[in-house]
PDB file of C-alpha atoms in Angstrom:
ATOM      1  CA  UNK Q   1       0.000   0.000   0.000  1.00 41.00           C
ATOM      2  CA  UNK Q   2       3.250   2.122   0.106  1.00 45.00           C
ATOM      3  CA  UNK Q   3       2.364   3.673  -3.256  1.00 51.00           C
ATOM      4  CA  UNK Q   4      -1.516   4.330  -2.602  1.00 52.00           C
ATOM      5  CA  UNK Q   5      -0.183   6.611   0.838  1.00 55.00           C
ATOM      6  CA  UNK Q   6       2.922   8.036  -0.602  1.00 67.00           C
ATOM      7  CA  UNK Q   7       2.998  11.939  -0.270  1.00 70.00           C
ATOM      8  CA  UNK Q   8       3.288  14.378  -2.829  1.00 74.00           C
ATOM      9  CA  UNK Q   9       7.079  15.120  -2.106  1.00 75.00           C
ATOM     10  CA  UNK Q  10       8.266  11.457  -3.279  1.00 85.00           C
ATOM     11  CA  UNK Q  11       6.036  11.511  -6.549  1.00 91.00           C
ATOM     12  CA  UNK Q  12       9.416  13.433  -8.807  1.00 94.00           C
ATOM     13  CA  UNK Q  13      12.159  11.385  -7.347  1.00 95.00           C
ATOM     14  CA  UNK Q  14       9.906   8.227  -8.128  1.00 94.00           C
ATOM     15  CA  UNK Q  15       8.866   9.137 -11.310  1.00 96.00           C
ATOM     16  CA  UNK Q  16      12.396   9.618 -12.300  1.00 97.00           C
ATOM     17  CA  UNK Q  17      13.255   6.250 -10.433  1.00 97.00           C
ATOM     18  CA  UNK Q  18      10.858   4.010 -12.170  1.00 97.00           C
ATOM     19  CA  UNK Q  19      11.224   6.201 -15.253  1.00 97.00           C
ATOM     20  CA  UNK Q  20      15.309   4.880 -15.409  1.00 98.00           C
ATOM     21  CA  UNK Q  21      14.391   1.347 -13.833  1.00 98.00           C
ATOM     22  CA  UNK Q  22      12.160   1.227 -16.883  1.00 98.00           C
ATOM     23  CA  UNK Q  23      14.122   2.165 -20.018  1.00 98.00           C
ATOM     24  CA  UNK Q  24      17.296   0.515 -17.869  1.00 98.00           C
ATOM     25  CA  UNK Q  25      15.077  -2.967 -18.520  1.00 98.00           C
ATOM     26  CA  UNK Q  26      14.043  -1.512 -21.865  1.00 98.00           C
ATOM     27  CA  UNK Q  27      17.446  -1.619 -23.137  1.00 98.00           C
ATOM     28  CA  UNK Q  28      18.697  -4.724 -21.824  1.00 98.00           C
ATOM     29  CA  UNK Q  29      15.614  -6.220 -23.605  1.00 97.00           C
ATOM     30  CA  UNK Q  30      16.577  -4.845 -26.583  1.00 97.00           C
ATOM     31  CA  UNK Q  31      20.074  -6.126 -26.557  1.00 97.00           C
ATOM     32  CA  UNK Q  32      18.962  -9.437 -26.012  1.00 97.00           C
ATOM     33  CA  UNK Q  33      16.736  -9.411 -28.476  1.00 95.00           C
ATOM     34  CA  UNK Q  34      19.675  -8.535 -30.790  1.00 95.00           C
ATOM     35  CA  UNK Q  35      22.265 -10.422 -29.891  1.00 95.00           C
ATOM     36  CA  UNK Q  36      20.368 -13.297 -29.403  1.00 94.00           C
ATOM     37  CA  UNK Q  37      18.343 -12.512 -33.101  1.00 91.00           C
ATOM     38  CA  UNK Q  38      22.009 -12.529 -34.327  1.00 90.00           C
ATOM     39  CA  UNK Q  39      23.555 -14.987 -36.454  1.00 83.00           C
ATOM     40  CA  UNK Q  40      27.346 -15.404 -37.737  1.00 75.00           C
ATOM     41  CA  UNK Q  41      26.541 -13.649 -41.238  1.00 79.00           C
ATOM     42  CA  UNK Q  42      27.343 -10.358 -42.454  1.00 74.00           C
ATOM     43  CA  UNK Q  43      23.993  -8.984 -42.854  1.00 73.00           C
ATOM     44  CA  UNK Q  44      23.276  -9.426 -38.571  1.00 84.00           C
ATOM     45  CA  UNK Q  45      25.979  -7.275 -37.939  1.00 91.00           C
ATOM     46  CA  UNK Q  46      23.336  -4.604 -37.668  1.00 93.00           C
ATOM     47  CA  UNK Q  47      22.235  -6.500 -34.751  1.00 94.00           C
ATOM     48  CA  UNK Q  48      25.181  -6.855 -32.647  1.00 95.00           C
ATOM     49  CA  UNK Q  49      25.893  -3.027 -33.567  1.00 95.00           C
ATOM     50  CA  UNK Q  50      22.144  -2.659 -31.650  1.00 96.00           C
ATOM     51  CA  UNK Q  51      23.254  -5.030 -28.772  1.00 96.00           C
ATOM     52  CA  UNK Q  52      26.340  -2.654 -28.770  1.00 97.00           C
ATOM     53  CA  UNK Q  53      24.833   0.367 -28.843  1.00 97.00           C
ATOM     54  CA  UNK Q  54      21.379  -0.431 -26.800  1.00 97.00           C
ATOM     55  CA  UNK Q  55      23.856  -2.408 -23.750  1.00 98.00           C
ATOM     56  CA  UNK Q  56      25.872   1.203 -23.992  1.00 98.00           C
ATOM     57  CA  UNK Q  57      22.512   3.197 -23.475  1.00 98.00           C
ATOM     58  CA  UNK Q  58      21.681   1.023 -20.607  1.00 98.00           C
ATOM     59  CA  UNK Q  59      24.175   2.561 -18.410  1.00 98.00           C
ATOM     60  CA  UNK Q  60      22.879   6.354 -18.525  1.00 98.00           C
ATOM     61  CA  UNK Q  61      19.458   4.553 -17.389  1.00 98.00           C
ATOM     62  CA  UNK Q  62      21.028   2.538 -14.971  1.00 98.00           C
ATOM     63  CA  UNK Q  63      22.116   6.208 -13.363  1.00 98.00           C
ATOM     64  CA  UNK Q  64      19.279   8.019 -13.865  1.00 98.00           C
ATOM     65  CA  UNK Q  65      17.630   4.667 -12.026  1.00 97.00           C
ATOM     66  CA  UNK Q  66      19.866   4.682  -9.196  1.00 97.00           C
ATOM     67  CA  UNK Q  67      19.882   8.330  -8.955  1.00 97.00           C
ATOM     68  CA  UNK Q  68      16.588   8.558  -8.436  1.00 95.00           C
ATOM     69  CA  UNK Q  69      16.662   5.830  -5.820  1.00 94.00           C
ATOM     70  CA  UNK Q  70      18.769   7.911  -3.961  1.00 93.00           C
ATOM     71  CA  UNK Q  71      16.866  10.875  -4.364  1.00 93.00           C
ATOM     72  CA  UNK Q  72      13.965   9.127  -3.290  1.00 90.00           C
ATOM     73  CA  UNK Q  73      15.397   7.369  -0.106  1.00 88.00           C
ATOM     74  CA  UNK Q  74      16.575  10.893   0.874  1.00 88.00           C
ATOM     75  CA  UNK Q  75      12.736  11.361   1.183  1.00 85.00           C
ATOM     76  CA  UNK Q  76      11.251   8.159   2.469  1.00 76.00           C
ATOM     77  CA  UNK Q  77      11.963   7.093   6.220  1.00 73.00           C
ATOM     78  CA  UNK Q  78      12.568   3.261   5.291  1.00 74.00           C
ATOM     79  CA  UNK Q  79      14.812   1.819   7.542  1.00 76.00           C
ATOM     80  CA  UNK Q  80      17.660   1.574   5.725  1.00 71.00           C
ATOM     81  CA  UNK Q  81      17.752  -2.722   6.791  1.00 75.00           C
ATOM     82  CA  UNK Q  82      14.691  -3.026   5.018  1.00 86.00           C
ATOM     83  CA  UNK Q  83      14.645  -6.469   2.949  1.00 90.00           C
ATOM     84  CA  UNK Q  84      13.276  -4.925  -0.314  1.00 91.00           C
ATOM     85  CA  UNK Q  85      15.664  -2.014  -0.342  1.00 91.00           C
ATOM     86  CA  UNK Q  86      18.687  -4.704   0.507  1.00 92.00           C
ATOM     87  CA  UNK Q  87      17.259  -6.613  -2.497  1.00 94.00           C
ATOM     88  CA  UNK Q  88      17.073  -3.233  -4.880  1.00 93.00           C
ATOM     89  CA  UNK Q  89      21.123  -2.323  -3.640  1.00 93.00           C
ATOM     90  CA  UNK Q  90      22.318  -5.808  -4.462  1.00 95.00           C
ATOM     91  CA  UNK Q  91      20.779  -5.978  -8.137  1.00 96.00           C
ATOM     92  CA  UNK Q  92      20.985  -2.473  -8.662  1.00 96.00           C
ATOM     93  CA  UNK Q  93      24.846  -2.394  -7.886  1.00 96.00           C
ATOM     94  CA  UNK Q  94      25.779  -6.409  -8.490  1.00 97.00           C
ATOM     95  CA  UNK Q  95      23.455  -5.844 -11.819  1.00 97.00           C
ATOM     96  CA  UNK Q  96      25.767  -2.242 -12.515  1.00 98.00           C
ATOM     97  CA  UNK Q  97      29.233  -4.999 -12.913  1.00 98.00           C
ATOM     98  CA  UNK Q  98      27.670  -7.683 -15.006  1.00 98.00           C
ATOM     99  CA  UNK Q  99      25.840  -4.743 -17.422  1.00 98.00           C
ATOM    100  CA  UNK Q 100      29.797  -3.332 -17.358  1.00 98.00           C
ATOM    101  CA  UNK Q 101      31.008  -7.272 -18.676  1.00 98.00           C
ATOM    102  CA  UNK Q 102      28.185  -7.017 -20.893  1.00 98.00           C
ATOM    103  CA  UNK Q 103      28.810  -3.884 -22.672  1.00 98.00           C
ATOM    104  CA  UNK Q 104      32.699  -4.576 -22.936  1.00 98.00           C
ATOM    105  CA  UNK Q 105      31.781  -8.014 -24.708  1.00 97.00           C
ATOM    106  CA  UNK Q 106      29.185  -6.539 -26.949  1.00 97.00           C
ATOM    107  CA  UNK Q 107      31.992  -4.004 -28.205  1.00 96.00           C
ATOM    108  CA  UNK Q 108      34.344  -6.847 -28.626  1.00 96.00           C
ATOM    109  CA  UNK Q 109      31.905  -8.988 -30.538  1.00 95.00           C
ATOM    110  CA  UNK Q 110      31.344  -5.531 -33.083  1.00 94.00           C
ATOM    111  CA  UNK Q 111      35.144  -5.086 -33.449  1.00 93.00           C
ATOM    112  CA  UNK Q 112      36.422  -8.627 -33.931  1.00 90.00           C
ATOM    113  CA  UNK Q 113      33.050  -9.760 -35.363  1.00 85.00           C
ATOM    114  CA  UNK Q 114      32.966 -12.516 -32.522  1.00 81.00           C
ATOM    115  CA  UNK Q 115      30.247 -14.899 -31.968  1.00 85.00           C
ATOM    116  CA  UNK Q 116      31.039 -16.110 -29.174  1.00 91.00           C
ATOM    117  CA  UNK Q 117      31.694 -12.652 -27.686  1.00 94.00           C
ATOM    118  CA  UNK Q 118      28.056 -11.796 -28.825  1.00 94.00           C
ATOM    119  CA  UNK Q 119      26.423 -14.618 -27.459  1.00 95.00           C
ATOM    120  CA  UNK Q 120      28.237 -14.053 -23.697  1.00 96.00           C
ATOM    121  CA  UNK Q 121      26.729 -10.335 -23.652  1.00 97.00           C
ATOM    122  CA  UNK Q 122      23.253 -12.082 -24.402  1.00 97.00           C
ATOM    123  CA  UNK Q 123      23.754 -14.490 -21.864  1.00 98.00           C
ATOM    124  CA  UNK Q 124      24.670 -11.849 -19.598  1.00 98.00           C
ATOM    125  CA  UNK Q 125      21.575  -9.417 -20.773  1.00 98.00           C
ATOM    126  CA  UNK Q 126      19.240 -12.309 -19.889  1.00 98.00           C
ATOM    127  CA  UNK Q 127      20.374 -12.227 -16.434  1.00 98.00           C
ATOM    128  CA  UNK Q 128      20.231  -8.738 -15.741  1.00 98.00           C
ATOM    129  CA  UNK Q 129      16.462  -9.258 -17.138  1.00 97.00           C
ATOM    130  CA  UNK Q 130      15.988 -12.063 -14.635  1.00 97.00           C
ATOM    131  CA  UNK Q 131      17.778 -10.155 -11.881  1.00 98.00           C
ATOM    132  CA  UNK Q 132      15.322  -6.788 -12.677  1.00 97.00           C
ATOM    133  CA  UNK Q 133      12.257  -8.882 -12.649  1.00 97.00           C
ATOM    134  CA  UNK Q 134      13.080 -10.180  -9.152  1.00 97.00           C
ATOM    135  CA  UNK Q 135      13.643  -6.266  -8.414  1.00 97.00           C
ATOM    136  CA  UNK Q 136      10.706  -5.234  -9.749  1.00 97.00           C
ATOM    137  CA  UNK Q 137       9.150  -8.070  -7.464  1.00 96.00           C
ATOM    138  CA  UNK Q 138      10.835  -6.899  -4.314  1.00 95.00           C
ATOM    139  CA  UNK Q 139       9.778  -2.892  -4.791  1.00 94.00           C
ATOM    140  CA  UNK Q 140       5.919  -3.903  -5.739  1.00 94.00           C
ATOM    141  CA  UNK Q 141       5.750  -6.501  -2.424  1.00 93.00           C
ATOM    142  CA  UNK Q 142       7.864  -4.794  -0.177  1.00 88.00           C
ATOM    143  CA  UNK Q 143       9.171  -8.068   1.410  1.00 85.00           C
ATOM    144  CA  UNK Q 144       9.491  -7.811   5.098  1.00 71.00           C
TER     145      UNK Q 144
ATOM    146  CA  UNK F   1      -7.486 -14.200  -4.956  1.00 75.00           C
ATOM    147  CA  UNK F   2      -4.430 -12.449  -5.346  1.00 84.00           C
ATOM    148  CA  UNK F   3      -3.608  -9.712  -3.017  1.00 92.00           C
ATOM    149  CA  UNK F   4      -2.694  -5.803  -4.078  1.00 93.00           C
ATOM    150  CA  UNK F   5       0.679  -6.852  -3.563  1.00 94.00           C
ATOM    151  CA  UNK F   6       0.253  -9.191  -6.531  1.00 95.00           C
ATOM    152  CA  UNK F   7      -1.635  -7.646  -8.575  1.00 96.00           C
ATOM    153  CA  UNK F   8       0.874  -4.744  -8.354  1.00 96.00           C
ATOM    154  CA  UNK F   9       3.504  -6.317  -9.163  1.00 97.00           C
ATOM    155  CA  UNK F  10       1.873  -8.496 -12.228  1.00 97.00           C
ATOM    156  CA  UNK F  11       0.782  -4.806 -13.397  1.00 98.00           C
ATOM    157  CA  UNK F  12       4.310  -2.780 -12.673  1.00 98.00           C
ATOM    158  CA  UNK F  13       5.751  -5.909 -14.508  1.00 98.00           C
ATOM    159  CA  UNK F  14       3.852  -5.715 -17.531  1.00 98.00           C
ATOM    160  CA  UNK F  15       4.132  -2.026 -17.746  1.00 98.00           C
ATOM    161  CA  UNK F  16       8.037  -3.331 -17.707  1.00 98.00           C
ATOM    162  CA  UNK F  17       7.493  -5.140 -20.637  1.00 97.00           C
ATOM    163  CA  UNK F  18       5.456  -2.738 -22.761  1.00 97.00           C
ATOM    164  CA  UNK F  19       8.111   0.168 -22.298  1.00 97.00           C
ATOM    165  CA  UNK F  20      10.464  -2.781 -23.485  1.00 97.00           C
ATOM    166  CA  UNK F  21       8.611  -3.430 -26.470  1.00 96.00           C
ATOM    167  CA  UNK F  22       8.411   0.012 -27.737  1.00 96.00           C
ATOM    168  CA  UNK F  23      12.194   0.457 -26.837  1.00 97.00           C
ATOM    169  CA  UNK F  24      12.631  -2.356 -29.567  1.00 95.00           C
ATOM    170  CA  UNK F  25      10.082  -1.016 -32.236  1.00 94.00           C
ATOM    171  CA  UNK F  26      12.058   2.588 -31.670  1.00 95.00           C
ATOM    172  CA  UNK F  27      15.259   0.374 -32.939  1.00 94.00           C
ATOM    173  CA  UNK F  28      13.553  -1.091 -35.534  1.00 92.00           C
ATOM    174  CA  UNK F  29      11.667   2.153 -36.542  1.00 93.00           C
ATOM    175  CA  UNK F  30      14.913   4.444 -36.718  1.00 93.00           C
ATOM    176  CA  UNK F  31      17.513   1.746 -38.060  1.00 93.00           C
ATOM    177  CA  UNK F  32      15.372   1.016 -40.435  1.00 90.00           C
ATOM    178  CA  UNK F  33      14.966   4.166 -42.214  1.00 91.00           C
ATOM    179  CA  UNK F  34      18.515   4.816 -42.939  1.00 90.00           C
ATOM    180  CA  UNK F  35      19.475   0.964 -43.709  1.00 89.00           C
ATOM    181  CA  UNK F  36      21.188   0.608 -47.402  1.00 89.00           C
ATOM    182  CA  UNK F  37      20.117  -3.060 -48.140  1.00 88.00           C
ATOM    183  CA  UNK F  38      17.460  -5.164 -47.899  1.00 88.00           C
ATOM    184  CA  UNK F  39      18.915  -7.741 -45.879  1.00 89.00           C
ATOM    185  CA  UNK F  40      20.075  -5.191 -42.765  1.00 89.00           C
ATOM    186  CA  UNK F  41      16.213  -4.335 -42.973  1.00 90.00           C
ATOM    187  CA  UNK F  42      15.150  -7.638 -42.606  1.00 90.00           C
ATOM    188  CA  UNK F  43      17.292  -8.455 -39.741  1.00 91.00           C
ATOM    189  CA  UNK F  44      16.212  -5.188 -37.796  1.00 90.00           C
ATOM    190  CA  UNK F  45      12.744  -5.530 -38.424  1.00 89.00           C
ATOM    191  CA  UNK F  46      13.206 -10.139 -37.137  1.00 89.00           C
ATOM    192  CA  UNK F  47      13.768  -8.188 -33.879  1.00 91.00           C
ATOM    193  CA  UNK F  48      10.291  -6.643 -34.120  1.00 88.00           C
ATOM    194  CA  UNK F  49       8.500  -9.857 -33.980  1.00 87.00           C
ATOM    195  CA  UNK F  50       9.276 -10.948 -30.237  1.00 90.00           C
ATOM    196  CA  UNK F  51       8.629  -7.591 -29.848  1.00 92.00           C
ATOM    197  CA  UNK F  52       5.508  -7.408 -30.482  1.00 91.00           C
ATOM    198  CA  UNK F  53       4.376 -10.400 -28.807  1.00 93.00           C
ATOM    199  CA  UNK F  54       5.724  -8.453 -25.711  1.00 94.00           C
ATOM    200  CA  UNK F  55       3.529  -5.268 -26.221  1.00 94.00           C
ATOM    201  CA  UNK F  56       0.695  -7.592 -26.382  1.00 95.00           C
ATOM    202  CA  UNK F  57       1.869  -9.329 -23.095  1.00 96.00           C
ATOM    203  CA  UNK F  58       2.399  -6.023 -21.911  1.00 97.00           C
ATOM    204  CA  UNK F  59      -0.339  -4.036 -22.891  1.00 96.00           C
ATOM    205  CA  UNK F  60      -3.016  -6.808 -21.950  1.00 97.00           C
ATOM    206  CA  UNK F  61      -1.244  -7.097 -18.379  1.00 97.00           C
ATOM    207  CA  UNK F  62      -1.184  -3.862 -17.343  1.00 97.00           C
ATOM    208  CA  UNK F  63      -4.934  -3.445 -18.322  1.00 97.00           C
ATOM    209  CA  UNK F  64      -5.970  -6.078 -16.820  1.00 97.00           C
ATOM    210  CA  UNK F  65      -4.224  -5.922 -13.681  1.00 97.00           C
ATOM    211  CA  UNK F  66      -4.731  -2.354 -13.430  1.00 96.00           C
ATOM    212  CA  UNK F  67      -8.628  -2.295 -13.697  1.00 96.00           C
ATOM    213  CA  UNK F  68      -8.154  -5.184 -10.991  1.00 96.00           C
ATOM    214  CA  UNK F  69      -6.417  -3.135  -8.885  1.00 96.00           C
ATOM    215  CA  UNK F  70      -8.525   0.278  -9.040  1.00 94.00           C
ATOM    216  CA  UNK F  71     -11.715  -2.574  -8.476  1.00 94.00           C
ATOM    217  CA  UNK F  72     -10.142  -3.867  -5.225  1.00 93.00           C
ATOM    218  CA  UNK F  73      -8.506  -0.935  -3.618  1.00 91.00           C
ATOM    219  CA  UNK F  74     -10.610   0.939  -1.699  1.00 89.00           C
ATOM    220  CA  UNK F  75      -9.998   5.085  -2.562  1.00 87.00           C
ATOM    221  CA  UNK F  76      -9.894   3.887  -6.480  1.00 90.00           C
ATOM    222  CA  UNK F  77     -12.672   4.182  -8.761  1.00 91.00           C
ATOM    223  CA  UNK F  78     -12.082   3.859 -12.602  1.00 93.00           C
ATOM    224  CA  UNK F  79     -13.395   7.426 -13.143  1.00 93.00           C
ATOM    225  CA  UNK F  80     -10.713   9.112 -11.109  1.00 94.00           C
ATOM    226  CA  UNK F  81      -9.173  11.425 -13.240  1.00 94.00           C
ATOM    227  CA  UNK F  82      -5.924   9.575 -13.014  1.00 95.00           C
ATOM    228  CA  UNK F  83      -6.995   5.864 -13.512  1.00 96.00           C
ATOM    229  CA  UNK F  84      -9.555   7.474 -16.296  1.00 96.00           C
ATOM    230  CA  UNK F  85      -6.947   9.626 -18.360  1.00 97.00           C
ATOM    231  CA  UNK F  86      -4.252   6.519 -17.851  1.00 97.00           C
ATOM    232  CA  UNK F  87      -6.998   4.372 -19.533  1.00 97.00           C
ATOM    233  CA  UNK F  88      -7.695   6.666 -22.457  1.00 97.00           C
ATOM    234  CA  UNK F  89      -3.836   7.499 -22.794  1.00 97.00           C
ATOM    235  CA  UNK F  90      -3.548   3.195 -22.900  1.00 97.00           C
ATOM    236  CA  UNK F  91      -6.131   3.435 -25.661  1.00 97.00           C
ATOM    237  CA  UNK F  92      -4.250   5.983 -28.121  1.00 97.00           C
ATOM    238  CA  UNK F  93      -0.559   3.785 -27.395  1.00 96.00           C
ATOM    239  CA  UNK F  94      -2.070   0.385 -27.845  1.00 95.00           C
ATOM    240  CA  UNK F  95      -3.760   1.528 -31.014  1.00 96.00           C
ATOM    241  CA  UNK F  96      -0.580   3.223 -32.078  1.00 96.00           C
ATOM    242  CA  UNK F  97       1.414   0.084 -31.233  1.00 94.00           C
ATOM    243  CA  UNK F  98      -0.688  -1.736 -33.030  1.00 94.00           C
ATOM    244  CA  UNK F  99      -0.948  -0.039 -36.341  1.00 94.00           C
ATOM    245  CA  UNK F 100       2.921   0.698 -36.391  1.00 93.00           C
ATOM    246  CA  UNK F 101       3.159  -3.134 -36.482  1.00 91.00           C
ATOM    247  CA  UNK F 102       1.410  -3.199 -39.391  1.00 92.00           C
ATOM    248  CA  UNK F 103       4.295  -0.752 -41.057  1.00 92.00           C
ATOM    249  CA  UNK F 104       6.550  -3.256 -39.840  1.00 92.00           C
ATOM    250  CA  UNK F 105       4.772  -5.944 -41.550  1.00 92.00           C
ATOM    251  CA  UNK F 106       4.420  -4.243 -44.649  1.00 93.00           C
ATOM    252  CA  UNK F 107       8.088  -3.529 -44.419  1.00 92.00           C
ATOM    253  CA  UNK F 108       9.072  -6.927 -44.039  1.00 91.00           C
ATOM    254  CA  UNK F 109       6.912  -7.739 -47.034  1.00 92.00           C
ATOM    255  CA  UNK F 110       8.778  -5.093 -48.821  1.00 92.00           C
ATOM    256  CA  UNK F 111      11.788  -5.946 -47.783  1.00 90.00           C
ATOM    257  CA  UNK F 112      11.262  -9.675 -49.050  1.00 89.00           C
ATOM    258  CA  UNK F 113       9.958  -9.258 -52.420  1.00 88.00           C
ATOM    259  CA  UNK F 114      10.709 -10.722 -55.241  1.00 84.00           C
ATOM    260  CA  UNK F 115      11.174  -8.477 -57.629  1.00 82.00           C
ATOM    261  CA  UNK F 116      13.775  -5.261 -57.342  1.00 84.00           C
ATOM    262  CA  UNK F 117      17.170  -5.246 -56.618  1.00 90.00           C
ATOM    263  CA  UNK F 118      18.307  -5.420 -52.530  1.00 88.00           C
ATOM    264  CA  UNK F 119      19.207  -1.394 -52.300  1.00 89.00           C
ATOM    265  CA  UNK F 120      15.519  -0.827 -54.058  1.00 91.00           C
ATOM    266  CA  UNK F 121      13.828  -2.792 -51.463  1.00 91.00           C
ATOM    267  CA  UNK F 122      15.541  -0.730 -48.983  1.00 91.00           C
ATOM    268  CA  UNK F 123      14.198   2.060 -50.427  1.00 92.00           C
ATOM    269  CA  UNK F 124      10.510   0.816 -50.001  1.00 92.00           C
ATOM    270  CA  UNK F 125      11.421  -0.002 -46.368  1.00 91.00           C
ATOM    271  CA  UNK F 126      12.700   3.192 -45.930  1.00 93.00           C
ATOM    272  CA  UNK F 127      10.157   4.953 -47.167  1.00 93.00           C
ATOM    273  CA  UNK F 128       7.570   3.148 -45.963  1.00 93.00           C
ATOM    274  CA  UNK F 129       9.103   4.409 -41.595  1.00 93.00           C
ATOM    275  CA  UNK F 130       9.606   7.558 -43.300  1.00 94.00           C
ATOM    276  CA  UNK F 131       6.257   8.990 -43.643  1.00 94.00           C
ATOM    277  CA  UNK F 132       4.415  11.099 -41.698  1.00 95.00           C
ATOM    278  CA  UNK F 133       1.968   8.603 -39.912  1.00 95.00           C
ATOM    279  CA  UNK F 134       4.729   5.976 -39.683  1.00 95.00           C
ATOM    280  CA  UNK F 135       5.898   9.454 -37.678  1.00 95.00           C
ATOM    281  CA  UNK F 136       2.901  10.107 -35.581  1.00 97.00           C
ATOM    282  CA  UNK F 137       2.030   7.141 -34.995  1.00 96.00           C
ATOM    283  CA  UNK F 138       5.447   6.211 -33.335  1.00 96.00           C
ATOM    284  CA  UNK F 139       5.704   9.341 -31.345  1.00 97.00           C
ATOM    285  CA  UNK F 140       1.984   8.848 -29.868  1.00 97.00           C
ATOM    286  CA  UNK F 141       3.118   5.661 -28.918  1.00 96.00           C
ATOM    287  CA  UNK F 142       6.060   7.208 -26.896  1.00 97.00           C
ATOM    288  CA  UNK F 143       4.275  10.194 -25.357  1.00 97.00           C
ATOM    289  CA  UNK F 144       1.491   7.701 -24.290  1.00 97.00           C
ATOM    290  CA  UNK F 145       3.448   5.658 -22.667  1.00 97.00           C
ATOM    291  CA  UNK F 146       5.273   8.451 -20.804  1.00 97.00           C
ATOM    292  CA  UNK F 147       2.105   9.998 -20.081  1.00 97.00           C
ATOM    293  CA  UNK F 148       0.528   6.974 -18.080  1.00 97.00           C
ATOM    294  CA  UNK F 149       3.475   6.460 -16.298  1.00 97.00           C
ATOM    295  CA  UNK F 150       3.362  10.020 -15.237  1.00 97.00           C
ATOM    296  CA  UNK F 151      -0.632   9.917 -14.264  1.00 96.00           C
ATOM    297  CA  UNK F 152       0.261   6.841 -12.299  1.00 95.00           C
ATOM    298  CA  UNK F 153       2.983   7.791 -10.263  1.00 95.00           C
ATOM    299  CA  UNK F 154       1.309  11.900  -9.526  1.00 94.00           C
ATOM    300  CA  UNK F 155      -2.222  10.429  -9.412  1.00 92.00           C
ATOM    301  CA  UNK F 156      -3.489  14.087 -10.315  1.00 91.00           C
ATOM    302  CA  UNK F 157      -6.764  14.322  -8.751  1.00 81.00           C
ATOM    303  CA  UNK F 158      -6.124  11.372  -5.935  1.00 79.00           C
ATOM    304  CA  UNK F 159      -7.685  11.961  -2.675  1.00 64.00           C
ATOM    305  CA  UNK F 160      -4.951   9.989  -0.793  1.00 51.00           C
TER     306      UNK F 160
END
């Protein structure tokens, strides 16, 4: 019921919160969705250019996502030992390296035209979907 | 019967996937108006596919399990101004959504024909996201979709 009595105050720093968890997602999606569409033939090279490119823009949402976390915390009184915020840190941050991996092998798989390169970063961009999802879970329930 | 915690997160979750999908269809919907060859186009536009099957996860979820919600939560009605204009903004992206798929399926078409050489098809495909409705349509998707999200988060209008 968090959302239904949040005051007025917390509505911007949410909005921009949710705004960056969304296109964060968004993005991640989308490079999956390349990379994994991607086959070893010249013509898909537009798709690991995408996975590139769409991994890359994932990281300015990522900020804007955590920023606004911040921002909103700043606001909220949660005890900071709170199980769903614990849950947000870890995948927020722990998600933050593995999108870092991801990106680097995207951008090797565009320069040296690797496969296998390709197909790490979409292994990698499925877990940071899985690892969202279970974030998404934890800031809708509030566990604990 | 699931609780609100549920049902939030079901909704929130498909909202996920929605913005997802559109992210996708912008790819597809810039890329493809400044690729060279046919076959780019055709791999840009295979990405569209699973993405559409997530808009219509995602823009049948958060329907439904927002109407559930504003039903069971006591302090929401469906004609608040907030659930109200979020359900008429859903109405204009979904239908937007919707018809720029059909571009994209027309593209692919175009992209696969028989007859013309692979830089011609291109052409078509290019000039087929090029026009003004492909245009509109793709930008009412966008502000739609920014627009609910806004409505839900200020609730303009909300007692609470």
């Amino acid at each position: 019921m968090i959302a239904f009595l949040r005051p007025d105050a917390w509505d911007l720093p949410v909005f921009v919160h949710v705004l960056g968890a969304m296109l964060l997602t968004a993005f991640v999606a989308t490079a999956f969705a390349a990379l994994a569409a991607a086959r070893a033939r010249a013509p898909d090279a537009i798709l690991v250019r995408v996975g590139a490119w769409s991994l890359t823009a994932a990281i300015p949402s990522w900020a804007l996502m955590r920023g606004g976390a911040e921002w909103a915390r700043s606001r909220e009184p949660f005890p900071s030992d709170s199980e769903w915020i614990g849950i947000g840190y870890v995948v927020a941050d722990g998600g933050a390296l593995v999108l870092l991996l991801a990106v680097a092998l995207a951008w090797i798989a565009v320069r040296r035209a690797s496969t296998g390169a390709g197909r790490a970063a979409a292994v990698l961009a499925a877990l940071l979907a899985v690892g969202y999802l279970v974030a998404v879970w934890a800031m809708t329930t509030k566990p604990s | 019967m699931p609780s609100y915690e549920t049902l939030l997160f079901l909704h929130v979750t498909s909202a996920f996937a929605f913005v997802a999908s559109y992210v996708v269809f912008s790819v597809a919907f810039l890329l493809g108006r400044r690729v060279e060859r046919a076959e780019p186009a055709l791999a840009l536009l295979r990405i569209a596919r699973p993405a559409d099957v997530l808009a219509w996860i995602g823009a049948t979820g958060t329907i439904l399990f927002g109407v559930w919600l504003a039903i069971k939560v006591d302090g929401y009605e469906l004609w608040d101004p907030w659930i109200a204009g979020a359900l008429g903004l859903w109405l204009v992206t979904e239908e937007a959504i919707r018809r720029e798929n059909l571009l994209f399926a027309k593209a692919r078409r175009a992209a696969r024909a028989p007859l013309g050489t692979p830089e011609t098809r291109a052409a078509e495909v290019r000039t087929l996201l090029r026009t003004r409705t492909a245009n509109l349509l793709h930008a009412a998707g966008g502000i739609g979709m920014v627009g609910i999200l806004a409505l839900m988060i200020f609730k303009p209008g909300a007692g609470g």
